[in-house]
Amino acid sequence: MEKYSMPTRIYSGTDSLKELETLNNERILLVCDSFLPGSDTLKEIENHINNSNKCEIFSDVVPDPPLDKIMEGVQQFLKLKPTIVIGIGGGSAMDTGKGIRFFGEKLGKCKINEYIAIPTTSGTGSEVTNTAVISDTKEHRKIPILEDYLTPDCALLDPKLVMTAPKSVTAYSGMDVLTHALESLVAKDANLFTVALSEEAIDAITKHLVECYRHGDNVDARKIVHEASNIAGTAFNIAGLGICHSIAHQLGANFHVPHGLANTMLLPYVVAYNAEHSEEALHKFAIAAKKAGIAAPGVGDRLAVKRLIAKIREMARQMNCPMTLQAFGVDPAKAEELADTVVANAKKDATFPGNPVVPSDDDLKMVYEAVIR
């Protein structure tokens, strides 16, 4: 039996923040990126929250949120005892908010009424997923917490909030969306519902992401990419991901490569690997490439996948993404030394079982080593 649900209420558009005006007499903990307090972005959000509510801000959010930072937020949670938590920012902010909720509810023996997610990047899909990724800085590992109740109750998708993102953030987070879509498309738990969302996200990202990179003030393109991020998140939350993410998490943990960029480096090799070892994956990739206009309708599956891989590389070049660890600034010798550790931890990652093919250690090492130099 397959299960399909979209528990998050989603409001999309330049007026979506008005939904916050329905909050009354709540204790609200705003969890946001460290640069947001005092910014126009946060002021605009706060302007939609009326004075009947008590608000506090936790903004000590860092990339790849470590457990100690989350526990600082938990202390504030326990003092405020919020009825509402609002996560504002990129994936790290929303994951921090989910982590604070997870530990805060357990330690405080209480439940919040609602978690509201307001993404300011178009990438993680965290506003519709049940996952919070926490970093173990001592072991250089990322540990996902997966609980269905962590899925936000409400997501507000305002494209105005992503229009001031730095170009690199637009590029890396947008390529993360493409990775979510391509991995969930062929993941083991994919079904007709998720495939439809994955295919639409692939189409939207390949057509509109580079435009967002070049012209960040294009509100129509921004809205499409913001919504594509959301539906790709919905798809992978149900279908799963795969070895692109399981290895990318190691690049982040060991070399501090931004998550979206790590996926961008690995994606061409993972698509090629899965297409080579699974006829079903090959066919799904080919259909998606044709639907997105990347390959002509009449070409064979293998040629269609080659065109898809070429498109990924072309987009990366157009958005100035370094495509190797060396180009990012990592010493290749250091990266090679850690190959066995990367492979071992990639196999332990929660995203690993979703891959359509079970790779050998040598296969994983081959994919990893392809992005070193």
Short mmCIF file of C-alpha atoms in Angstrom, two decimals:
data_model
loop_
_atom_site.label_atom_id
_atom_site.label_comp_id
_atom_site.label_asym_id
_atom_site.label_seq_id
_atom_site.Cartn_x
_atom_site.Cartn_y
_atom_site.Cartn_z
CA MET A 1 0.00 0.00 0.00
CA GLU A 2 1.32 3.44 -0.93
CA LYS A 3 0.69 6.52 1.15
CA TYR A 4 0.44 10.00 -0.33
CA SER A 5 -0.35 13.12 1.65
CA MET A 6 0.38 16.85 1.56
CA PRO A 7 -0.16 17.87 5.18
CA THR A 8 1.26 21.39 4.80
CA ARG A 9 -1.09 24.27 3.95
CA ILE A 10 0.71 26.24 1.25
CA TYR A 11 0.15 29.91 0.44
CA SER A 12 2.06 31.21 -2.58
CA GLY A 13 2.35 34.74 -3.93
CA THR A 14 3.49 38.24 -3.08
CA ASP A 15 0.63 38.60 -0.57
CA SER A 16 1.10 35.24 1.18
CA LEU A 17 2.48 36.83 4.38
CA LYS A 18 -1.03 38.15 5.10
CA GLU A 19 -1.79 34.70 6.51
CA LEU A 20 0.24 35.74 9.59
CA GLU A 21 -2.46 38.33 10.34
CA THR A 22 -4.74 35.50 11.49
CA LEU A 23 -2.53 34.83 14.53
CA ASN A 24 -3.92 36.15 17.81
CA ASN A 25 -2.85 35.82 21.45
CA GLU A 26 -0.02 33.41 20.66
CA ARG A 27 3.48 33.06 22.08
CA ILE A 28 5.66 33.00 18.97
CA LEU A 29 9.29 31.97 18.63
CA LEU A 30 10.80 33.27 15.41
CA VAL A 31 13.84 31.22 14.34
CA CYS A 32 15.73 33.02 11.60
CA ASP A 33 19.09 33.46 9.89
CA SER A 34 21.57 35.57 11.85
CA PHE A 35 21.55 38.43 9.33
CA LEU A 36 17.76 38.89 9.37
CA PRO A 37 17.16 40.80 12.67
CA GLY A 38 16.83 44.48 11.80
CA SER A 39 16.51 43.73 8.08
CA ASP A 40 13.65 44.87 5.85
CA THR A 41 12.76 41.21 5.28
CA LEU A 42 12.17 40.47 8.95
CA LYS A 43 10.46 43.82 9.52
CA GLU A 44 8.00 43.02 6.74
CA ILE A 45 7.22 39.66 8.31
CA GLU A 46 6.86 41.16 11.81
CA ASN A 47 4.53 43.86 10.44
CA HIS A 48 2.00 41.12 9.67
CA ILE A 49 2.01 39.86 13.29
CA ASN A 50 -0.29 41.94 15.49
CA ASN A 51 0.48 43.16 19.01
CA SER A 52 -1.79 40.62 20.72
CA ASN A 53 0.99 38.08 20.18
CA LYS A 54 4.18 37.80 22.25
CA CYS A 55 7.20 37.36 19.95
CA GLU A 56 10.79 36.41 20.63
CA ILE A 57 13.60 35.89 18.13
CA PHE A 58 16.30 33.23 18.06
CA SER A 59 18.78 34.11 15.33
CA ASP A 60 21.97 32.28 16.25
CA VAL A 61 21.61 30.14 13.14
CA VAL A 62 24.68 28.86 11.31
CA PRO A 63 25.02 26.69 8.18
CA ASP A 64 24.84 22.96 8.82
CA PRO A 65 23.30 23.63 12.26
CA PRO A 66 25.29 21.91 15.03
CA LEU A 67 23.61 20.39 18.05
CA ASP A 68 25.07 22.91 20.52
CA LYS A 69 23.48 25.84 18.66
CA ILE A 70 20.15 24.07 18.57
CA MET A 71 20.31 23.45 22.31
CA GLU A 72 20.84 27.20 22.86
CA GLY A 73 17.54 27.70 21.06
CA VAL A 74 15.95 24.98 23.15
CA GLN A 75 16.76 26.95 26.33
CA GLN A 76 14.87 29.93 24.91
CA PHE A 77 12.02 27.60 23.86
CA LEU A 78 11.73 26.24 27.41
CA LYS A 79 11.52 29.75 28.90
CA LEU A 80 8.98 31.11 26.39
CA LYS A 81 6.94 27.92 26.01
CA PRO A 82 5.81 29.03 22.53
CA THR A 83 2.51 28.05 21.01
CA ILE A 84 3.81 28.86 17.52
CA VAL A 85 7.29 28.40 16.00
CA ILE A 86 8.07 30.23 12.76
CA GLY A 87 11.16 29.18 10.81
CA ILE A 88 12.39 31.97 8.51
CA GLY A 89 15.31 31.67 6.13
CA GLY A 90 17.13 28.97 4.23
CA GLY A 91 17.31 25.29 5.03
CA SER A 92 19.62 25.79 8.02
CA ALA A 93 17.16 28.18 9.69
CA MET A 94 14.19 25.90 9.11
CA ASP A 95 16.16 22.86 10.25
CA THR A 96 17.25 24.76 13.36
CA GLY A 97 13.62 25.62 14.05
CA LYS A 98 12.58 22.00 13.63
CA GLY A 99 15.45 20.86 15.86
CA ILE A 100 14.51 23.36 18.57
CA ARG A 101 10.92 22.15 18.37
CA PHE A 102 11.98 18.48 18.49
CA PHE A 103 14.12 18.76 21.60
CA GLY A 104 12.08 21.56 23.20
CA GLU A 105 8.85 19.57 23.13
CA LYS A 106 10.58 16.48 24.53
CA LEU A 107 12.41 18.28 27.33
CA GLY A 108 9.51 20.62 28.12
CA LYS A 109 6.91 17.86 27.85
CA CYS A 110 4.73 20.19 25.78
CA LYS A 111 3.40 20.60 22.23
CA ILE A 112 3.27 23.67 20.04
CA ASN A 113 0.09 24.42 18.12
CA GLU A 114 1.71 25.11 14.79
CA TYR A 115 5.02 25.32 12.92
CA ILE A 116 5.04 27.91 10.13
CA ALA A 117 7.84 27.90 7.54
CA ILE A 118 8.79 30.98 5.52
CA PRO A 119 11.62 30.12 3.10
CA THR A 120 13.89 32.93 1.92
CA THR A 121 15.75 30.70 -0.52
CA SER A 122 14.37 28.48 -3.28
CA GLY A 123 16.14 25.24 -2.59
CA THR A 124 15.75 22.96 0.38
CA GLY A 125 12.03 22.26 0.30
CA SER A 126 12.32 22.09 4.09
CA GLU A 127 8.99 23.91 4.39
CA VAL A 128 7.19 20.70 3.35
CA THR A 129 9.49 17.95 4.65
CA ASN A 130 9.61 15.90 7.83
CA THR A 131 13.39 16.17 8.15
CA ALA A 132 15.80 18.27 10.20
CA VAL A 133 19.49 17.75 9.43
CA ILE A 134 21.73 18.27 12.47
CA SER A 135 25.54 18.34 12.35
CA ASP A 136 27.75 16.29 14.67
CA THR A 137 30.83 18.51 14.55
CA LYS A 138 33.00 16.06 16.49
CA GLU A 139 32.38 13.13 14.16
CA HIS A 140 32.09 15.28 11.00
CA ARG A 141 28.70 13.78 10.24
CA LYS A 142 25.25 15.08 9.40
CA ILE A 143 22.44 13.34 11.27
CA PRO A 144 18.89 13.65 9.92
CA ILE A 145 15.97 13.61 12.35
CA LEU A 146 12.96 12.21 10.51
CA GLU A 147 9.56 12.58 12.16
CA ASP A 148 6.31 13.15 10.30
CA TYR A 149 5.11 15.63 12.92
CA LEU A 150 8.09 17.88 12.11
CA THR A 151 6.54 18.59 8.71
CA PRO A 152 5.49 22.26 8.90
CA ASP A 153 1.77 22.89 9.26
CA CYS A 154 1.91 25.96 7.03
CA ALA A 155 4.30 27.29 4.39
CA LEU A 156 4.28 30.87 3.10
CA LEU A 157 5.96 31.21 -0.30
CA ASP A 158 6.57 34.89 -0.97
CA PRO A 159 8.84 35.34 -4.01
CA LYS A 160 9.78 38.84 -2.83
CA LEU A 161 11.76 37.25 0.00
CA VAL A 162 14.17 35.47 -2.37
CA MET A 163 14.80 38.35 -4.77
CA THR A 164 17.69 39.79 -2.77
CA ALA A 165 19.52 36.47 -2.37
CA PRO A 166 23.16 36.53 -3.51
CA LYS A 167 23.70 35.02 -6.95
CA SER A 168 25.61 32.08 -5.52
CA VAL A 169 22.71 31.26 -3.19
CA THR A 170 20.27 31.41 -6.10
CA ALA A 171 22.50 29.07 -8.10
CA TYR A 172 23.35 26.51 -5.41
CA SER A 173 19.90 26.36 -3.86
CA GLY A 174 18.25 26.15 -7.28
CA MET A 175 20.52 23.28 -8.33
CA ASP A 176 19.59 21.60 -5.05
CA VAL A 177 15.98 21.72 -6.28
CA LEU A 178 17.03 20.04 -9.53
CA THR A 179 18.83 17.37 -7.50
CA HIS A 180 15.76 16.80 -5.33
CA ALA A 181 13.64 16.43 -8.46
CA LEU A 182 16.00 14.08 -10.32
CA GLU A 183 16.73 11.88 -7.29
CA SER A 184 13.10 11.62 -6.18
CA LEU A 185 12.10 10.85 -9.78
CA VAL A 186 13.94 7.51 -9.66
CA ALA A 187 13.98 6.84 -5.90
CA LYS A 188 12.75 3.49 -4.60
CA ASP A 189 9.57 4.87 -3.06
CA ALA A 190 8.58 6.99 -6.08
CA ASN A 191 4.99 6.62 -7.27
CA LEU A 192 2.75 8.25 -9.85
CA PHE A 193 2.05 11.22 -7.58
CA THR A 194 5.69 11.98 -6.82
CA VAL A 195 6.87 11.40 -10.40
CA ALA A 196 4.42 14.04 -11.63
CA LEU A 197 5.81 16.56 -9.12
CA SER A 198 9.43 15.62 -9.89
CA GLU A 199 8.93 16.00 -13.64
CA GLU A 200 7.26 19.38 -13.26
CA ALA A 201 10.05 20.62 -10.99
CA ILE A 202 12.69 19.49 -13.52
CA ASP A 203 10.86 21.36 -16.27
CA ALA A 204 10.51 24.53 -14.19
CA ILE A 205 14.08 24.63 -12.90
CA THR A 206 15.76 23.91 -16.23
CA LYS A 207 13.70 26.65 -17.89
CA HIS A 208 13.76 29.39 -15.22
CA LEU A 209 16.66 29.04 -12.77
CA VAL A 210 19.35 30.67 -14.93
CA GLU A 211 16.98 33.59 -15.55
CA CYS A 212 16.63 34.04 -11.76
CA TYR A 213 20.43 33.99 -11.49
CA ARG A 214 20.85 36.61 -14.20
CA HIS A 215 17.87 38.80 -13.30
CA GLY A 216 17.09 38.35 -9.63
CA ASP A 217 14.28 40.89 -9.73
CA ASN A 218 12.17 38.85 -12.19
CA VAL A 219 9.29 38.16 -9.84
CA ASP A 220 7.49 35.78 -12.21
CA ALA A 221 10.56 33.56 -12.65
CA ARG A 222 11.25 33.73 -8.92
CA LYS A 223 7.71 32.59 -8.12
CA ILE A 224 8.03 29.61 -10.47
CA VAL A 225 11.36 28.51 -9.00
CA HIS A 226 10.07 29.04 -5.44
CA GLU A 227 7.09 26.80 -6.18
CA ALA A 228 9.34 24.25 -7.95
CA SER A 229 11.42 24.05 -4.79
CA ASN A 230 8.25 23.36 -2.84
CA ILE A 231 6.94 20.59 -5.08
CA ALA A 232 10.36 18.95 -5.35
CA GLY A 233 10.43 18.93 -1.55
CA THR A 234 7.00 17.32 -1.46
CA ALA A 235 8.21 14.69 -3.95
CA PHE A 236 11.36 13.67 -2.11
CA ASN A 237 9.66 13.75 1.28
CA ILE A 238 7.55 10.84 0.02
CA ALA A 239 9.78 9.15 -2.57
CA GLY A 240 13.19 9.55 -0.95
CA LEU A 241 16.51 10.66 -2.38
CA GLY A 242 19.72 8.78 -3.13
CA ILE A 243 23.49 8.69 -3.28
CA CYS A 244 23.89 12.22 -4.62
CA HIS A 245 22.64 13.52 -1.30
CA SER A 246 24.36 10.85 0.79
CA ILE A 247 27.76 11.80 -0.67
CA ALA A 248 26.96 15.54 -0.75
CA HIS A 249 26.33 15.46 3.00
CA GLN A 250 29.92 14.23 3.42
CA LEU A 251 31.31 17.05 1.27
CA GLY A 252 29.52 19.49 3.54
CA ALA A 253 30.60 17.80 6.77
CA ASN A 254 34.28 17.38 5.79
CA PHE A 255 35.00 20.34 3.52
CA HIS A 256 32.19 22.83 4.27
CA VAL A 257 31.01 22.77 0.66
CA PRO A 258 27.58 24.45 0.52
CA HIS A 259 24.99 21.70 0.24
CA GLY A 260 23.51 22.79 -3.07
CA LEU A 261 26.95 23.14 -4.64
CA ALA A 262 27.98 19.69 -3.40
CA ASN A 263 24.93 18.24 -5.12
CA THR A 264 25.70 20.22 -8.28
CA MET A 265 29.20 18.71 -8.46
CA LEU A 266 27.95 15.17 -7.99
CA LEU A 267 24.69 15.24 -9.95
CA PRO A 268 26.00 14.55 -13.49
CA TYR A 269 27.91 11.48 -12.25
CA VAL A 270 25.02 10.16 -10.15
CA VAL A 271 22.53 10.52 -13.01
CA ALA A 272 24.96 8.72 -15.32
CA TYR A 273 25.58 5.96 -12.77
CA ASN A 274 21.90 5.31 -12.01
CA ALA A 275 20.97 5.43 -15.72
CA GLU A 276 23.71 2.92 -16.53
CA HIS A 277 22.69 0.45 -13.82
CA SER A 278 18.89 0.72 -13.90
CA GLU A 279 16.76 0.52 -17.04
CA GLU A 280 13.84 1.99 -15.13
CA ALA A 281 15.91 4.97 -13.99
CA LEU A 282 17.24 5.43 -17.52
CA HIS A 283 13.71 5.52 -18.92
CA LYS A 284 12.41 7.91 -16.25
CA PHE A 285 15.29 10.32 -16.80
CA ALA A 286 14.71 10.19 -20.55
CA ILE A 287 10.98 10.89 -20.25
CA ALA A 288 11.64 13.85 -17.94
CA ALA A 289 14.28 15.24 -20.32
CA LYS A 290 11.87 15.03 -23.24
CA LYS A 291 8.98 16.59 -21.30
CA ALA A 292 11.26 19.48 -20.32
CA GLY A 293 12.33 19.99 -23.92
CA ILE A 294 15.95 19.08 -23.14
CA ALA A 295 15.83 16.19 -25.61
CA ALA A 296 13.75 15.80 -28.77
CA PRO A 297 10.73 13.48 -28.50
CA GLY A 298 12.09 10.94 -30.98
CA VAL A 299 15.58 10.34 -29.55
CA GLY A 300 16.52 7.15 -27.71
CA ASP A 301 16.68 6.99 -23.94
CA ARG A 302 20.48 6.93 -23.70
CA LEU A 303 20.88 9.99 -25.91
CA ALA A 304 18.15 11.79 -23.96
CA VAL A 305 20.03 11.15 -20.70
CA LYS A 306 23.26 12.42 -22.28
CA ARG A 307 21.41 15.61 -23.18
CA LEU A 308 20.09 15.84 -19.62
CA ILE A 309 23.59 15.51 -18.16
CA ALA A 310 24.86 18.11 -20.64
CA LYS A 311 22.06 20.45 -19.51
CA ILE A 312 23.09 20.06 -15.86
CA ARG A 313 26.69 20.95 -16.73
CA GLU A 314 25.58 23.85 -18.94
CA MET A 315 23.47 25.36 -16.15
CA ALA A 316 26.36 24.98 -13.70
CA ARG A 317 28.69 26.79 -16.10
CA GLN A 318 26.16 29.57 -16.75
CA MET A 319 25.92 30.18 -12.99
CA ASN A 320 29.66 29.93 -12.28
CA CYS A 321 29.45 26.86 -10.05
CA PRO A 322 32.85 25.29 -9.26
CA MET A 323 32.43 21.67 -10.30
CA THR A 324 35.28 20.02 -8.37
CA LEU A 325 36.50 20.14 -4.79
CA GLN A 326 39.81 21.48 -6.07
CA ALA A 327 38.05 24.33 -7.87
CA PHE A 328 36.21 25.09 -4.61
CA GLY A 329 39.54 25.33 -2.79
CA VAL A 330 39.94 21.88 -1.22
CA ASP A 331 43.39 20.24 -1.31
CA PRO A 332 42.95 17.19 -3.61
CA ALA A 333 45.40 15.14 -1.55
CA LYS A 334 43.33 15.77 1.60
CA ALA A 335 40.14 14.83 -0.27
CA GLU A 336 41.71 11.59 -1.51
CA GLU A 337 42.86 10.68 2.01
CA LEU A 338 39.27 10.87 3.24
CA ALA A 339 37.78 8.73 0.46
CA ASP A 340 37.15 5.67 2.64
CA THR A 341 35.60 7.80 5.40
CA VAL A 342 33.34 9.55 2.92
CA VAL A 343 32.19 6.22 1.48
CA ALA A 344 31.57 4.69 4.92
CA ASN A 345 29.53 7.64 6.15
CA ALA A 346 27.64 8.01 2.85
CA LYS A 347 26.38 4.44 3.33
CA LYS A 348 25.11 5.37 6.81
CA ASP A 349 23.27 8.45 5.56
CA ALA A 350 19.48 8.38 5.75
CA THR A 351 19.19 9.25 2.04
CA PHE A 352 21.31 6.29 0.88
CA PRO A 353 18.58 3.57 0.91
CA GLY A 354 16.41 5.56 -1.51
CA ASN A 355 18.79 5.15 -4.43
CA PRO A 356 17.34 2.97 -7.22
CA VAL A 357 20.59 0.97 -7.36
CA VAL A 358 22.56 -0.35 -4.39
CA PRO A 359 26.11 0.75 -5.19
CA SER A 360 29.25 -1.04 -4.09
CA ASP A 361 31.90 0.77 -2.07
CA ASP A 362 33.96 1.03 -5.24
CA ASP A 363 31.02 2.60 -7.07
CA LEU A 364 30.58 5.24 -4.36
CA LYS A 365 34.32 5.91 -4.34
CA MET A 366 34.29 6.32 -8.13
CA VAL A 367 31.52 8.94 -7.95
CA TYR A 368 33.26 10.76 -5.10
CA GLU A 369 36.68 10.75 -6.75
CA ALA A 370 35.15 12.13 -9.97
CA VAL A 371 34.58 15.47 -8.22
CA ILE A 372 37.95 15.80 -6.48
CA ARG A 373 39.98 17.28 -9.39
#
